[in-house]
PDB file of C-alpha atoms and ligand atoms in Angstrom:
ATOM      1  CA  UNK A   1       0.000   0.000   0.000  1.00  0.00           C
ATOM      2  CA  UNK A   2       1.275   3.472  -0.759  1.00  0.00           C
ATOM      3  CA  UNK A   3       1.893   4.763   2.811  1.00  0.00           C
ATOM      4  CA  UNK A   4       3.575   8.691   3.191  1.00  0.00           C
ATOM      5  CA  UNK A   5       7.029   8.586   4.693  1.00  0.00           C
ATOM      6  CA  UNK A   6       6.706  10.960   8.122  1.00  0.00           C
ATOM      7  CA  UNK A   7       4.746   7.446   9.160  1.00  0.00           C
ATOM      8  CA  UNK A   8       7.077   5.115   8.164  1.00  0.00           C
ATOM      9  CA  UNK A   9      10.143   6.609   9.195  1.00  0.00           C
ATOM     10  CA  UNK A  10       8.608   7.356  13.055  1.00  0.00           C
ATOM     11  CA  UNK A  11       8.014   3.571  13.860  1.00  0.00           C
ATOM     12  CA  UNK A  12      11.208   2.965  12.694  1.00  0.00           C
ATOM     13  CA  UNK A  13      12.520   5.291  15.156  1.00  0.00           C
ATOM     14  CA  UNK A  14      10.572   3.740  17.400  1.00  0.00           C
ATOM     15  CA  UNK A  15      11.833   0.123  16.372  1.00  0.00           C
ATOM     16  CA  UNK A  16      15.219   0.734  16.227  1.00  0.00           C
ATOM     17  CA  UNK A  17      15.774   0.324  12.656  1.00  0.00           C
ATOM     18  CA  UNK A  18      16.425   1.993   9.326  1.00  0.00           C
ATOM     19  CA  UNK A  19      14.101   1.897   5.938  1.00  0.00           C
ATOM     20  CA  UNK A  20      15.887   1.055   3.098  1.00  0.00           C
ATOM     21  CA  UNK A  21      15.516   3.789   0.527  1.00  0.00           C
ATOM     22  CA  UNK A  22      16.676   2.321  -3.069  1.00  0.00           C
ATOM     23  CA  UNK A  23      16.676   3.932  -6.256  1.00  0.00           C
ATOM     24  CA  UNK A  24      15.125   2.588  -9.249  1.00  0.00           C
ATOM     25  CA  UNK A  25      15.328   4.028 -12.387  1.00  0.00           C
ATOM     26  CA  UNK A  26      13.867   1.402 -14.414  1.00  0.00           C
ATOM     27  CA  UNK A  27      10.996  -1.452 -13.932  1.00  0.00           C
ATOM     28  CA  UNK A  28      13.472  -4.212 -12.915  1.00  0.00           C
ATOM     29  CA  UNK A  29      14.798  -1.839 -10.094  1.00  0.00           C
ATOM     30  CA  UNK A  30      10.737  -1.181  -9.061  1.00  0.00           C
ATOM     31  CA  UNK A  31      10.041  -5.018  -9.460  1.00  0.00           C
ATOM     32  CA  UNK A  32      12.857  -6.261  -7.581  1.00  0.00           C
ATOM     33  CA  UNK A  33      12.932  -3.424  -4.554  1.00  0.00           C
ATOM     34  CA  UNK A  34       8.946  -4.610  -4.132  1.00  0.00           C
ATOM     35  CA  UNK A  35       9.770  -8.275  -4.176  1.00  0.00           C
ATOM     36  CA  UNK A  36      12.712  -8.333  -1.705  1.00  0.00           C
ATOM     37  CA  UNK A  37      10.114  -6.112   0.835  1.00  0.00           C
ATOM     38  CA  UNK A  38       7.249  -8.190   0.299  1.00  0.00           C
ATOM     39  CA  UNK A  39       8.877 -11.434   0.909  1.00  0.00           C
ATOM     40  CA  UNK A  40      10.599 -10.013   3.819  1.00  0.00           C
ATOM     41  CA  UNK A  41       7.281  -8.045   4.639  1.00  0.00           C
ATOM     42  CA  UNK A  42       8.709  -5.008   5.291  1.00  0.00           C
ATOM     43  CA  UNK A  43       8.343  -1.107   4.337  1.00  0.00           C
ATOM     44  CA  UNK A  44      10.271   0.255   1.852  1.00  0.00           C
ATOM     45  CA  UNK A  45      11.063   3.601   0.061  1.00  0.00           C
ATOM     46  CA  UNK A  46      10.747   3.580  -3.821  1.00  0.00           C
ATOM     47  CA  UNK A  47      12.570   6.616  -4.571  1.00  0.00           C
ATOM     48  CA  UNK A  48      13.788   8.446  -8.125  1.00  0.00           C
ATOM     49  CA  UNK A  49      16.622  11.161  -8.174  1.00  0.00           C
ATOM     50  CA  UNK A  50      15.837  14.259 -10.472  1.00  0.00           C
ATOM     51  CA  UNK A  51      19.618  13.637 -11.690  1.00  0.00           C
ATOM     52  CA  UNK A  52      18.455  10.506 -12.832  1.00  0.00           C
ATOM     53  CA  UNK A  53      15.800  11.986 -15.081  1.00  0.00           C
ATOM     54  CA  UNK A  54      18.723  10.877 -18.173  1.00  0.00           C
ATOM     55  CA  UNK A  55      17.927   7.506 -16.767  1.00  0.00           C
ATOM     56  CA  UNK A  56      14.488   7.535 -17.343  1.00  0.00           C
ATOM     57  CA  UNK A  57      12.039  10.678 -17.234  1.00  0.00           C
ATOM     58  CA  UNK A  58      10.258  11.220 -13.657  1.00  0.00           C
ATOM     59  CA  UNK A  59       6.800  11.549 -15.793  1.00  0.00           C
ATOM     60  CA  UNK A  60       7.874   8.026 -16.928  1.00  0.00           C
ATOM     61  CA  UNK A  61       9.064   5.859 -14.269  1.00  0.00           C
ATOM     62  CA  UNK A  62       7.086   7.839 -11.541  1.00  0.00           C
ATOM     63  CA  UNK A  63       3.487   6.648 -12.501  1.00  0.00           C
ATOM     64  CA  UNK A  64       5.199   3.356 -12.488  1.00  0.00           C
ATOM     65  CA  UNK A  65       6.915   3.640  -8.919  1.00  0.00           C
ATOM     66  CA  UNK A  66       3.334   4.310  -7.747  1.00  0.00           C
ATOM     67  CA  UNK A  67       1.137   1.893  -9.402  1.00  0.00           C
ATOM     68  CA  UNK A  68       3.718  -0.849  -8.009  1.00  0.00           C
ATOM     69  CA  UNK A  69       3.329   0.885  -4.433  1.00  0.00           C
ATOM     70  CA  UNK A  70      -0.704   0.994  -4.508  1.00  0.00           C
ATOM     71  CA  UNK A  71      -0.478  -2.430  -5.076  1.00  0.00           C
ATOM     72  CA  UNK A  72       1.966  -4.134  -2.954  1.00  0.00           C
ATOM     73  CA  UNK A  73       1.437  -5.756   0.405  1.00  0.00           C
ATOM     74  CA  UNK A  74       3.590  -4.129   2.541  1.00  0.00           C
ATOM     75  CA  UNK A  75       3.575  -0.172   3.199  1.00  0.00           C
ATOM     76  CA  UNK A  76       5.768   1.541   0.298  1.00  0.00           C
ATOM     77  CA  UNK A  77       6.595   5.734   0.237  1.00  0.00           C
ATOM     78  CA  UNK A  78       7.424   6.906  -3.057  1.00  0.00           C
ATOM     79  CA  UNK A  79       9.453   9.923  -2.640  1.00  0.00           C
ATOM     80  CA  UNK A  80      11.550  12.333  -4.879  1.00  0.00           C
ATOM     81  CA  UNK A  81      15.344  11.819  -4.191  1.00  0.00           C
ATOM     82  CA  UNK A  82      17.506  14.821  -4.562  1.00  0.00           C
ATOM     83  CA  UNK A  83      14.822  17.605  -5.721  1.00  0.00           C
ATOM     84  CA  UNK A  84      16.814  20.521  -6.956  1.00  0.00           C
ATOM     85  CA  UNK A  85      14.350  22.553  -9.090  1.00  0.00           C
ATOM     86  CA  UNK A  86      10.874  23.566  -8.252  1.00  0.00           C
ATOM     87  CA  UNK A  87       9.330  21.984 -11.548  1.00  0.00           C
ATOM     88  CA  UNK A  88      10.600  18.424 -10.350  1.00  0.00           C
ATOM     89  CA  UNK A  89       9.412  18.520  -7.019  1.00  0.00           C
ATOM     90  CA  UNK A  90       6.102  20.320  -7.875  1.00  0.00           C
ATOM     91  CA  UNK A  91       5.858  17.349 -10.882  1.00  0.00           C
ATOM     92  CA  UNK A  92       6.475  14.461  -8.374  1.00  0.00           C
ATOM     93  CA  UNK A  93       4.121  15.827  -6.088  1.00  0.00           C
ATOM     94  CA  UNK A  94       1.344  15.710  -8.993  1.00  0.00           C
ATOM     95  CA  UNK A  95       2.432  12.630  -9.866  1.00  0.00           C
ATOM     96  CA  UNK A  96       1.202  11.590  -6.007  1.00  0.00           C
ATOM     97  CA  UNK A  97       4.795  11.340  -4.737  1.00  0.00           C
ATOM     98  CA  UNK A  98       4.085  10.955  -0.931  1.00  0.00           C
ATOM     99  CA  UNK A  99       7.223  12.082  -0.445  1.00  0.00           C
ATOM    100  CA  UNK A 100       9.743  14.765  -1.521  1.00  0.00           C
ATOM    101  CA  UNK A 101      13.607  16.066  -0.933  1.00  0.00           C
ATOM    102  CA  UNK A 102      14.555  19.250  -1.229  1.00  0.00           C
ATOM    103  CA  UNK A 103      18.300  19.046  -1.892  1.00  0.00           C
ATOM    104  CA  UNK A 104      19.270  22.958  -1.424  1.00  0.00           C
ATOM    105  CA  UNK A 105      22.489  21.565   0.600  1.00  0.00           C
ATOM    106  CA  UNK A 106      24.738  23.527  -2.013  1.00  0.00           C
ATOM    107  CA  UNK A 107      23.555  26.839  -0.627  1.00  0.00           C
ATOM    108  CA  UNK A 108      24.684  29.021   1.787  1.00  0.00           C
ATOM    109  CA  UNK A 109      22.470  28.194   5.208  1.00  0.00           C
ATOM    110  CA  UNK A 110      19.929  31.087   4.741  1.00  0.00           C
ATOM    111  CA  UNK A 111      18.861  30.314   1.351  1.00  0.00           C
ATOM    112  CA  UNK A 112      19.144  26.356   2.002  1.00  0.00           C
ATOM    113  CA  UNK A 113      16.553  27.794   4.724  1.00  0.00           C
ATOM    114  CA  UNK A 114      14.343  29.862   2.199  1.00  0.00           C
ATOM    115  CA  UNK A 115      14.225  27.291  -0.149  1.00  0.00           C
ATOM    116  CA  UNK A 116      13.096  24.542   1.800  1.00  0.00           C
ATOM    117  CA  UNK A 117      10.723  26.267   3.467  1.00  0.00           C
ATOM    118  CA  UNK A 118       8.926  26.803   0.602  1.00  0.00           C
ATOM    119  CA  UNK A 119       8.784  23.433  -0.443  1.00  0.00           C
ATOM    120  CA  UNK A 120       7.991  22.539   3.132  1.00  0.00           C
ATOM    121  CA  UNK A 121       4.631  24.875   2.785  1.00  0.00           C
ATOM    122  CA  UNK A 122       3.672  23.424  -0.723  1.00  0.00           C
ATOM    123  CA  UNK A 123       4.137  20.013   0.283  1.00  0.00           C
ATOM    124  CA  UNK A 124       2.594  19.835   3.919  1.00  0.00           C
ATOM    125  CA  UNK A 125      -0.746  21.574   2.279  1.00  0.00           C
ATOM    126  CA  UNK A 126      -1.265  18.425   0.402  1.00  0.00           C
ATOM    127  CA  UNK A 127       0.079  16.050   2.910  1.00  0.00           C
ATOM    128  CA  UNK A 128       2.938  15.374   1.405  1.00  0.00           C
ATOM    129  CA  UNK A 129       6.321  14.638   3.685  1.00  0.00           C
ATOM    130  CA  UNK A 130       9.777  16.690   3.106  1.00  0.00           C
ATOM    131  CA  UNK A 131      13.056  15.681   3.091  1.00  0.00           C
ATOM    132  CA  UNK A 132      16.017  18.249   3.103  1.00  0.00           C
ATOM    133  CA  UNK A 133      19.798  17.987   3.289  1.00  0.00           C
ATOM    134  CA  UNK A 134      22.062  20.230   5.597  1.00  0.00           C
ATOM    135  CA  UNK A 135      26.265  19.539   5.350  1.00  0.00           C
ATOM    136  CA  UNK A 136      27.158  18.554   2.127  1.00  0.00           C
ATOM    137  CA  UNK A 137      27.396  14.628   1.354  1.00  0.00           C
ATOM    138  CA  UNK A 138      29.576  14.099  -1.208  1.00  0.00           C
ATOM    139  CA  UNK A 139      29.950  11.907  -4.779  1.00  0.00           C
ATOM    140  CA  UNK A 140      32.348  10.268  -5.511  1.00  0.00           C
ATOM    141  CA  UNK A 141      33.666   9.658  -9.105  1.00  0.00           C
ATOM    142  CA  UNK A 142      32.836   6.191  -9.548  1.00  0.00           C
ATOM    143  CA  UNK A 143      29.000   5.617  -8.978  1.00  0.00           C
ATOM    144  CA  UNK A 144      26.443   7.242  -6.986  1.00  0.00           C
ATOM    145  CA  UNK A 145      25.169   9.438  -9.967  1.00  0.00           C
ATOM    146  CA  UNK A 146      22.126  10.976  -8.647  1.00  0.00           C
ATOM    147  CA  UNK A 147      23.031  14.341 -11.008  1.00  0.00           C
ATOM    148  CA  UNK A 148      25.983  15.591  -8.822  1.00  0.00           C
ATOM    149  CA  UNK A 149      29.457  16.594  -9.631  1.00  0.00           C
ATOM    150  CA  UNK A 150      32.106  14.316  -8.330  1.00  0.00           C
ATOM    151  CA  UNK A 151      33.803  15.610  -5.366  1.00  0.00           C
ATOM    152  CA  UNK A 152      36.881  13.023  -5.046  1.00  0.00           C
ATOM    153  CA  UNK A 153      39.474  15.805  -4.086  1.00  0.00           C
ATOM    154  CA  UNK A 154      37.595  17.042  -1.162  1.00  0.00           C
ATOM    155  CA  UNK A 155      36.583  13.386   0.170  1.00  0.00           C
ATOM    156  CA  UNK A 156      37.581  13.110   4.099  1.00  0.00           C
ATOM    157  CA  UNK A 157      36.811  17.096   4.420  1.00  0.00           C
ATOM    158  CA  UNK A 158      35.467  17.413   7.614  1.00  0.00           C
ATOM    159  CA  UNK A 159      34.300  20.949   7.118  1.00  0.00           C
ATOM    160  CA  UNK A 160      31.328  20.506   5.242  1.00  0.00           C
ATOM    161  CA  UNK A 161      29.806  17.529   7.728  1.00  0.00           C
ATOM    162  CA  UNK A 162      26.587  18.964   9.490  1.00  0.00           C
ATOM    163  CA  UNK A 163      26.785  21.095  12.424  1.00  0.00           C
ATOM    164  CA  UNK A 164      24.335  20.192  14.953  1.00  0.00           C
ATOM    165  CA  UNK A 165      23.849  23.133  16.189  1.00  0.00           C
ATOM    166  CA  UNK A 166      22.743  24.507  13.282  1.00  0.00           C
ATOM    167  CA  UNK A 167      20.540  21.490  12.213  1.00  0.00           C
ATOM    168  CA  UNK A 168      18.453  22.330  15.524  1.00  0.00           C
ATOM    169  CA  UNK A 169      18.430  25.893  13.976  1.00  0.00           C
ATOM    170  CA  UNK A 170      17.604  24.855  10.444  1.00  0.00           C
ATOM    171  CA  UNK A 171      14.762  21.856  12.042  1.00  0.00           C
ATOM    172  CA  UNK A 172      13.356  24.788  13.793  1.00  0.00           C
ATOM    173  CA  UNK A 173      12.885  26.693  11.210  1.00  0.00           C
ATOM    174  CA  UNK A 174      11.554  24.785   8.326  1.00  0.00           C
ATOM    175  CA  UNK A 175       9.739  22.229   9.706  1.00  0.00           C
ATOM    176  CA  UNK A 176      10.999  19.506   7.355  1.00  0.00           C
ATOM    177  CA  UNK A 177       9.844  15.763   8.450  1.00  0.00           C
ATOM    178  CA  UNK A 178      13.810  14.378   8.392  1.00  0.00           C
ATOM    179  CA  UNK A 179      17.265  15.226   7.585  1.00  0.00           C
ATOM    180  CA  UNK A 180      19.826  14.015   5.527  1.00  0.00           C
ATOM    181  CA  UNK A 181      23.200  14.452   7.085  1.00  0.00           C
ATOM    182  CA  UNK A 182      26.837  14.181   6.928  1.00  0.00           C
ATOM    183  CA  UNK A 183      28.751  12.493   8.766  1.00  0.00           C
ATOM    184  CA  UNK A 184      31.146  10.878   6.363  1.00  0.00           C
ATOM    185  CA  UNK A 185      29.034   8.899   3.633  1.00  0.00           C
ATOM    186  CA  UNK A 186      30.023   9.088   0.133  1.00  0.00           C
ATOM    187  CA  UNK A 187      27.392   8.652  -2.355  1.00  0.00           C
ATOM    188  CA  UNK A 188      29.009   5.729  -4.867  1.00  0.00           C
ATOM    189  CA  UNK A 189      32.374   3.621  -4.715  1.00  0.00           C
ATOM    190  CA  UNK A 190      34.712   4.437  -1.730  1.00  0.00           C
ATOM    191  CA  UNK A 191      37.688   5.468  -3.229  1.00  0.00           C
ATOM    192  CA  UNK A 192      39.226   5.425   0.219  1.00  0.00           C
ATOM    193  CA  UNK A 193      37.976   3.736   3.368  1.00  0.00           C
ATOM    194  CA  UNK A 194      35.635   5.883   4.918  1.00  0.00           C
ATOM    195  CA  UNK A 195      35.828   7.965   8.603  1.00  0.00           C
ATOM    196  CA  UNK A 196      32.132   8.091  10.068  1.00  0.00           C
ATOM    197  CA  UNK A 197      31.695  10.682  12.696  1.00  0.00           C
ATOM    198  CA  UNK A 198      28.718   8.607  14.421  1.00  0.00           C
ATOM    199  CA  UNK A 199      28.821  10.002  17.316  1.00  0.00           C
ATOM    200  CA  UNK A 200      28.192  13.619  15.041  1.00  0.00           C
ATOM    201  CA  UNK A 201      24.923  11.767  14.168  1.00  0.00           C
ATOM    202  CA  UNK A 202      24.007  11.325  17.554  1.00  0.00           C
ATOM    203  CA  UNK A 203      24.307  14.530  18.937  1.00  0.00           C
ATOM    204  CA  UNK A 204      22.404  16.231  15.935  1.00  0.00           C
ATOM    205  CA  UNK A 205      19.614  13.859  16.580  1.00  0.00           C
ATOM    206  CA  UNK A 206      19.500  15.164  20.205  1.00  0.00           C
ATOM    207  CA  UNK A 207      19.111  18.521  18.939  1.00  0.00           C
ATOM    208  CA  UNK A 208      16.745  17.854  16.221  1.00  0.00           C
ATOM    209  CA  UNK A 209      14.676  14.990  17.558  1.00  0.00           C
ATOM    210  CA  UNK A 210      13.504  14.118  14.196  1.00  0.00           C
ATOM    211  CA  UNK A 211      14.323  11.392  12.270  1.00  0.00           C
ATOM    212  CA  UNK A 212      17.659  11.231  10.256  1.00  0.00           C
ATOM    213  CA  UNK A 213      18.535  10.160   7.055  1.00  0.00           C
ATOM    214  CA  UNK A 214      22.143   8.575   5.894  1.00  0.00           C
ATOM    215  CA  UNK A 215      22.718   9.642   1.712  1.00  0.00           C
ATOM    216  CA  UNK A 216      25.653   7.285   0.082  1.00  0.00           C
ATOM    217  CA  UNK A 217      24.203   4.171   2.014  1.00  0.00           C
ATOM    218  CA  UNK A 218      26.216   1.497  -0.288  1.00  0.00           C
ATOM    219  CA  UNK A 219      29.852   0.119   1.365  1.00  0.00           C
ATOM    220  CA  UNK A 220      29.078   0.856   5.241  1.00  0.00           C
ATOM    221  CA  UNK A 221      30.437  -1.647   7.407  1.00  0.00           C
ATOM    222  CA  UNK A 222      27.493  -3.829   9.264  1.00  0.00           C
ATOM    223  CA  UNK A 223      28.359  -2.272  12.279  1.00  0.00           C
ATOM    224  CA  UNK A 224      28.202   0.761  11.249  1.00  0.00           C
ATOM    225  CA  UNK A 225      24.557   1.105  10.043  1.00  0.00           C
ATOM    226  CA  UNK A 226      23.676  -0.380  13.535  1.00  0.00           C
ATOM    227  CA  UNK A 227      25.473   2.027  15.245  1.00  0.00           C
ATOM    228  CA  UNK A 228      24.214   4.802  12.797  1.00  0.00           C
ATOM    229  CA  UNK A 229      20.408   3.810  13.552  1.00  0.00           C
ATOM    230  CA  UNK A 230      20.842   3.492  16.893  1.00  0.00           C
ATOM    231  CA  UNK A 231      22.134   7.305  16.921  1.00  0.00           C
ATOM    232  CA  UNK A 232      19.181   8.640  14.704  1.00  0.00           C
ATOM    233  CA  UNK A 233      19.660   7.404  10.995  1.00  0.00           C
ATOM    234  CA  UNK A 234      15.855   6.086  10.360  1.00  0.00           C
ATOM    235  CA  UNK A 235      15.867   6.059   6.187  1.00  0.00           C
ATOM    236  CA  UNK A 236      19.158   5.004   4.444  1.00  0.00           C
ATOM    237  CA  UNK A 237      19.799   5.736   0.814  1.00  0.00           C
ATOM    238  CA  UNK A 238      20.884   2.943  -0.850  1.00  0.00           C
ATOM    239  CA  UNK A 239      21.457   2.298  -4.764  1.00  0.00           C
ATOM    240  CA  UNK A 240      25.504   1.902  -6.170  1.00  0.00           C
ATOM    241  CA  UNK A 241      25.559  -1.365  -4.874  1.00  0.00           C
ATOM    242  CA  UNK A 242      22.553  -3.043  -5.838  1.00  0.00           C
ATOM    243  CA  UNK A 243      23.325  -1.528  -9.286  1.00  0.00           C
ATOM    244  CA  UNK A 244      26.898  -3.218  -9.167  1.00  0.00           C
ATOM    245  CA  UNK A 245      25.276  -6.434  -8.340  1.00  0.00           C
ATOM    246  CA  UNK A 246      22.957  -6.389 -11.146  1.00  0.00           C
ATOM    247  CA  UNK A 247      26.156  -5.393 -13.548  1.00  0.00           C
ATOM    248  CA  UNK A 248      28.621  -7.992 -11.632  1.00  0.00           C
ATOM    249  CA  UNK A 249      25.854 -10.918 -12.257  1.00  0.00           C
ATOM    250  CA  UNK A 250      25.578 -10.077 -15.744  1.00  0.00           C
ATOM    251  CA  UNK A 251      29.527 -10.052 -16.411  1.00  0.00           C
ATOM    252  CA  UNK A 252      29.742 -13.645 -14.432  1.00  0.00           C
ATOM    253  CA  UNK A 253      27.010 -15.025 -16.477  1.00  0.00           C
ATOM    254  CA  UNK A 254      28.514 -13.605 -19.770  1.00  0.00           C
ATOM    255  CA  UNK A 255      32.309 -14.728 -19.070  1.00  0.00           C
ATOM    256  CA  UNK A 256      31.818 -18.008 -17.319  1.00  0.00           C
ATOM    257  CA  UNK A 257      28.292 -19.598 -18.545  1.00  0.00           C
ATOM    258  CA  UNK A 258      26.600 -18.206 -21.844  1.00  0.00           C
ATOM    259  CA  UNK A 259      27.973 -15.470 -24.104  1.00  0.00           C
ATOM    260  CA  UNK A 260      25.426 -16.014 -26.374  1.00  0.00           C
ATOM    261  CA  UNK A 261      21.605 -15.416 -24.583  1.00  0.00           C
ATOM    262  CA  UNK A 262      18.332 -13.666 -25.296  1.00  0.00           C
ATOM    263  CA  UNK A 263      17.764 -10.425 -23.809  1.00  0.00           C
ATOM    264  CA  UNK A 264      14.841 -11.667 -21.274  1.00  0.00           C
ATOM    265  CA  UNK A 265      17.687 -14.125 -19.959  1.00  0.00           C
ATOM    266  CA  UNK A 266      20.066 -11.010 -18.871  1.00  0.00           C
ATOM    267  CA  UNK A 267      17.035  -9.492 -17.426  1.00  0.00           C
ATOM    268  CA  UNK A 268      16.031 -12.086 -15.420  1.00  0.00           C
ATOM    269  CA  UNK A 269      19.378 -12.600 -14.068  1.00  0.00           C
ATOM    270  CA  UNK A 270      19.519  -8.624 -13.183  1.00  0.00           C
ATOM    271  CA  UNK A 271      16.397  -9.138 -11.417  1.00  0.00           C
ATOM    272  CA  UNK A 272      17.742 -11.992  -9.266  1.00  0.00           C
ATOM    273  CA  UNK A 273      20.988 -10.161  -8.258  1.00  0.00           C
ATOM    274  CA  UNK A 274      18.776  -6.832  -7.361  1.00  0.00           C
ATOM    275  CA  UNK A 275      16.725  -8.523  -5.442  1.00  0.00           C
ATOM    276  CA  UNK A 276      19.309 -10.858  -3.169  1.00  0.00           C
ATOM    277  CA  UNK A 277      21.054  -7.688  -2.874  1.00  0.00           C
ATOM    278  CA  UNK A 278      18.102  -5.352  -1.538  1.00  0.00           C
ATOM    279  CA  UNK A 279      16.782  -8.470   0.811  1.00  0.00           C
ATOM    280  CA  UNK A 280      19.982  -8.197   2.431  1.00  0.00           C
ATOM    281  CA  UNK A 281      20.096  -4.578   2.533  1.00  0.00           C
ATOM    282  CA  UNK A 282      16.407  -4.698   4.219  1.00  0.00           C
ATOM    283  CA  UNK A 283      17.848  -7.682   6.500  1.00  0.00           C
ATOM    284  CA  UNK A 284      20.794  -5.390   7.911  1.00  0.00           C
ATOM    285  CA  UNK A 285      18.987  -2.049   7.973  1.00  0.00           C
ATOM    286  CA  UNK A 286      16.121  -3.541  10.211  1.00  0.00           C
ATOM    287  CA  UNK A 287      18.277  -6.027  11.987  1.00  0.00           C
ATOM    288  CA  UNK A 288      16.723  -8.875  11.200  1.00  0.00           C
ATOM    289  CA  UNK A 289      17.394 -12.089   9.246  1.00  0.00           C
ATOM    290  CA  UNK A 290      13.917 -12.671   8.497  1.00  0.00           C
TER     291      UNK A 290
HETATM  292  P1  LIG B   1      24.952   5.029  -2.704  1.00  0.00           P
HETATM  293  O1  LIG B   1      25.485   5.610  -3.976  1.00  0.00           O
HETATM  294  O2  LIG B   1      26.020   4.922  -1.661  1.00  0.00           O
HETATM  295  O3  LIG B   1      24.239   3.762  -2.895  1.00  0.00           O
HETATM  296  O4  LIG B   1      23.915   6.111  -2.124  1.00  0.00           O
HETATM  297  C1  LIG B   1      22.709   6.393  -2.801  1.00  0.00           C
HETATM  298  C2  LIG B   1      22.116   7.676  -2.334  1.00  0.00           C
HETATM  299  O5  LIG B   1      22.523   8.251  -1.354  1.00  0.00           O
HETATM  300  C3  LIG B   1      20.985   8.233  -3.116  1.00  0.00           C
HETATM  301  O6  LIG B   1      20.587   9.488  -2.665  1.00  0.00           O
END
């Protein structure tokens, strides 16, 4: 059932675990991300990034991303990812997103502010939930392209991780329903191993008491998500990996088993990668092995 994500992401506060949030910009991503939830029966977040709009339109894939949601068994938010221009978030809203970010974490803090509260007014009139980003997660070269620039020389700068004082500041004053932070995360490959400043995570979720939400979710160490959600992280971002998976599978099958195959066959054996990979994404983020 399609299921807004202010809901969702409270009783897995109150749980102790984390929604998986994975990207899928095409119908074996949407197929897969539903099946792996269902047969572990629990929420997830469909989610499409504007930058991925070369991928596959928003007006195209979102209709999809709901339709699947409406229909599935378990509760499913379908939420804009990354929403840098007014057009895209006002189009996923129409397109009965229940869910939107507001990525204005490129901006100085005032008009990051400005910006979001806007959105925030626009999207709470129609009961739709708001996501916005404060501290600057980056991207790194390899992966993770959600529309942003690659940032490897500045990977590991500490300056741009999110202030918790000003979170409390910024929470206060937009009203948004959770907050992407960072802490460390890289969206795509880590070039180097990554320093998480978890503790960071916990002490803005002291200050901002609502949920928190971890971008560049792929290549965290087990114990590090658990730590993560127990300091606040409620919705992580998840989608390099998966996608390796899928593109890993399809090289194996290719070198070692068939190089000569119908198209269906590659598909199918996308599909089953995707999916083994989300179940155990779901597993981890809500500690369970169900
Ligand atoms: P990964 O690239 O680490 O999977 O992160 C995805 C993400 O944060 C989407 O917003």
């Amino acid at each position: 059932m399609l299921v807004g994500l202010k809901e969702v992401l409270v009783q897995a506060r109150a749980n102790k675990q984390a929604i998986a949030a994975f990207n899928v910009p095409n119908l074996e991503m949407v197929r897969a991300a539903i099946q792996a939830a269902e047969e572990a029966n629990k929420p997830v977040i469909l989610q499409h990034a504007e930058g991925h709009g070369s991928l596959i339109p928003l007006e195209e894939i979102g209709p999809i991303m709901r339709q699947y949601a409406e229909r599935s068994r378990v509760p499913v938010v379908v939420h804009l990812d990354h929403g840098k221009s007014f057009e895209a978030l006002m189009q996923a809203i129409k397109l009965g997103f229940t869910s939107v970010m507001i990525d204005a974490s490129d901006l100085p803090f005032d008009e990051n502010v400005a910006r979001t509260k806007e959105i925030v007014r626009i999207a709470h009139s129609l009961g739709v939930s708001v996501e916005a980003e404060l501290g600057h997660v980056f991207t790194s070269s390899l992966g993770g392209g959600e529309g942003r620039a690659p940032d490897d020389d500045q990977i590991g700068d500490t300056e741009i991780y999110t202030n918790p004082k000003q979170a409390k500041a910024f929470v206060e004053a937009t009203d948004v329903d959770c907050l992407a932070v960072a802490f460390g995360t890289v969206h795509g490959i880590y070039l180097k191993e990554p320093r998480l400043d978890l503790t960071r995570v916990r002490e803005i979720y002291q200050e901002v008491n609502i949920p928190l939400v971890m971008h560049g979710g792929s290549g965290v160490a087990a114990a590090d998500y658990q730590t993560a959600i127990e300091n606040g992280i409620a919705k992580i971002n998840y989608y390099t990996y998966a996608n390796k998976a899928a593109a890993n599978a399809l090289k194996e099958h290719v070198t070692y088993e068939a190089q000569d195959g119908f198209f269906e066959e590659y598909v199918a054996i996308a599909m089953k990668a995707l999916k083994m990979d989300y179940t155990q994404a779901i597993q981890v983020f809500s500690n369970s092995s169900v």
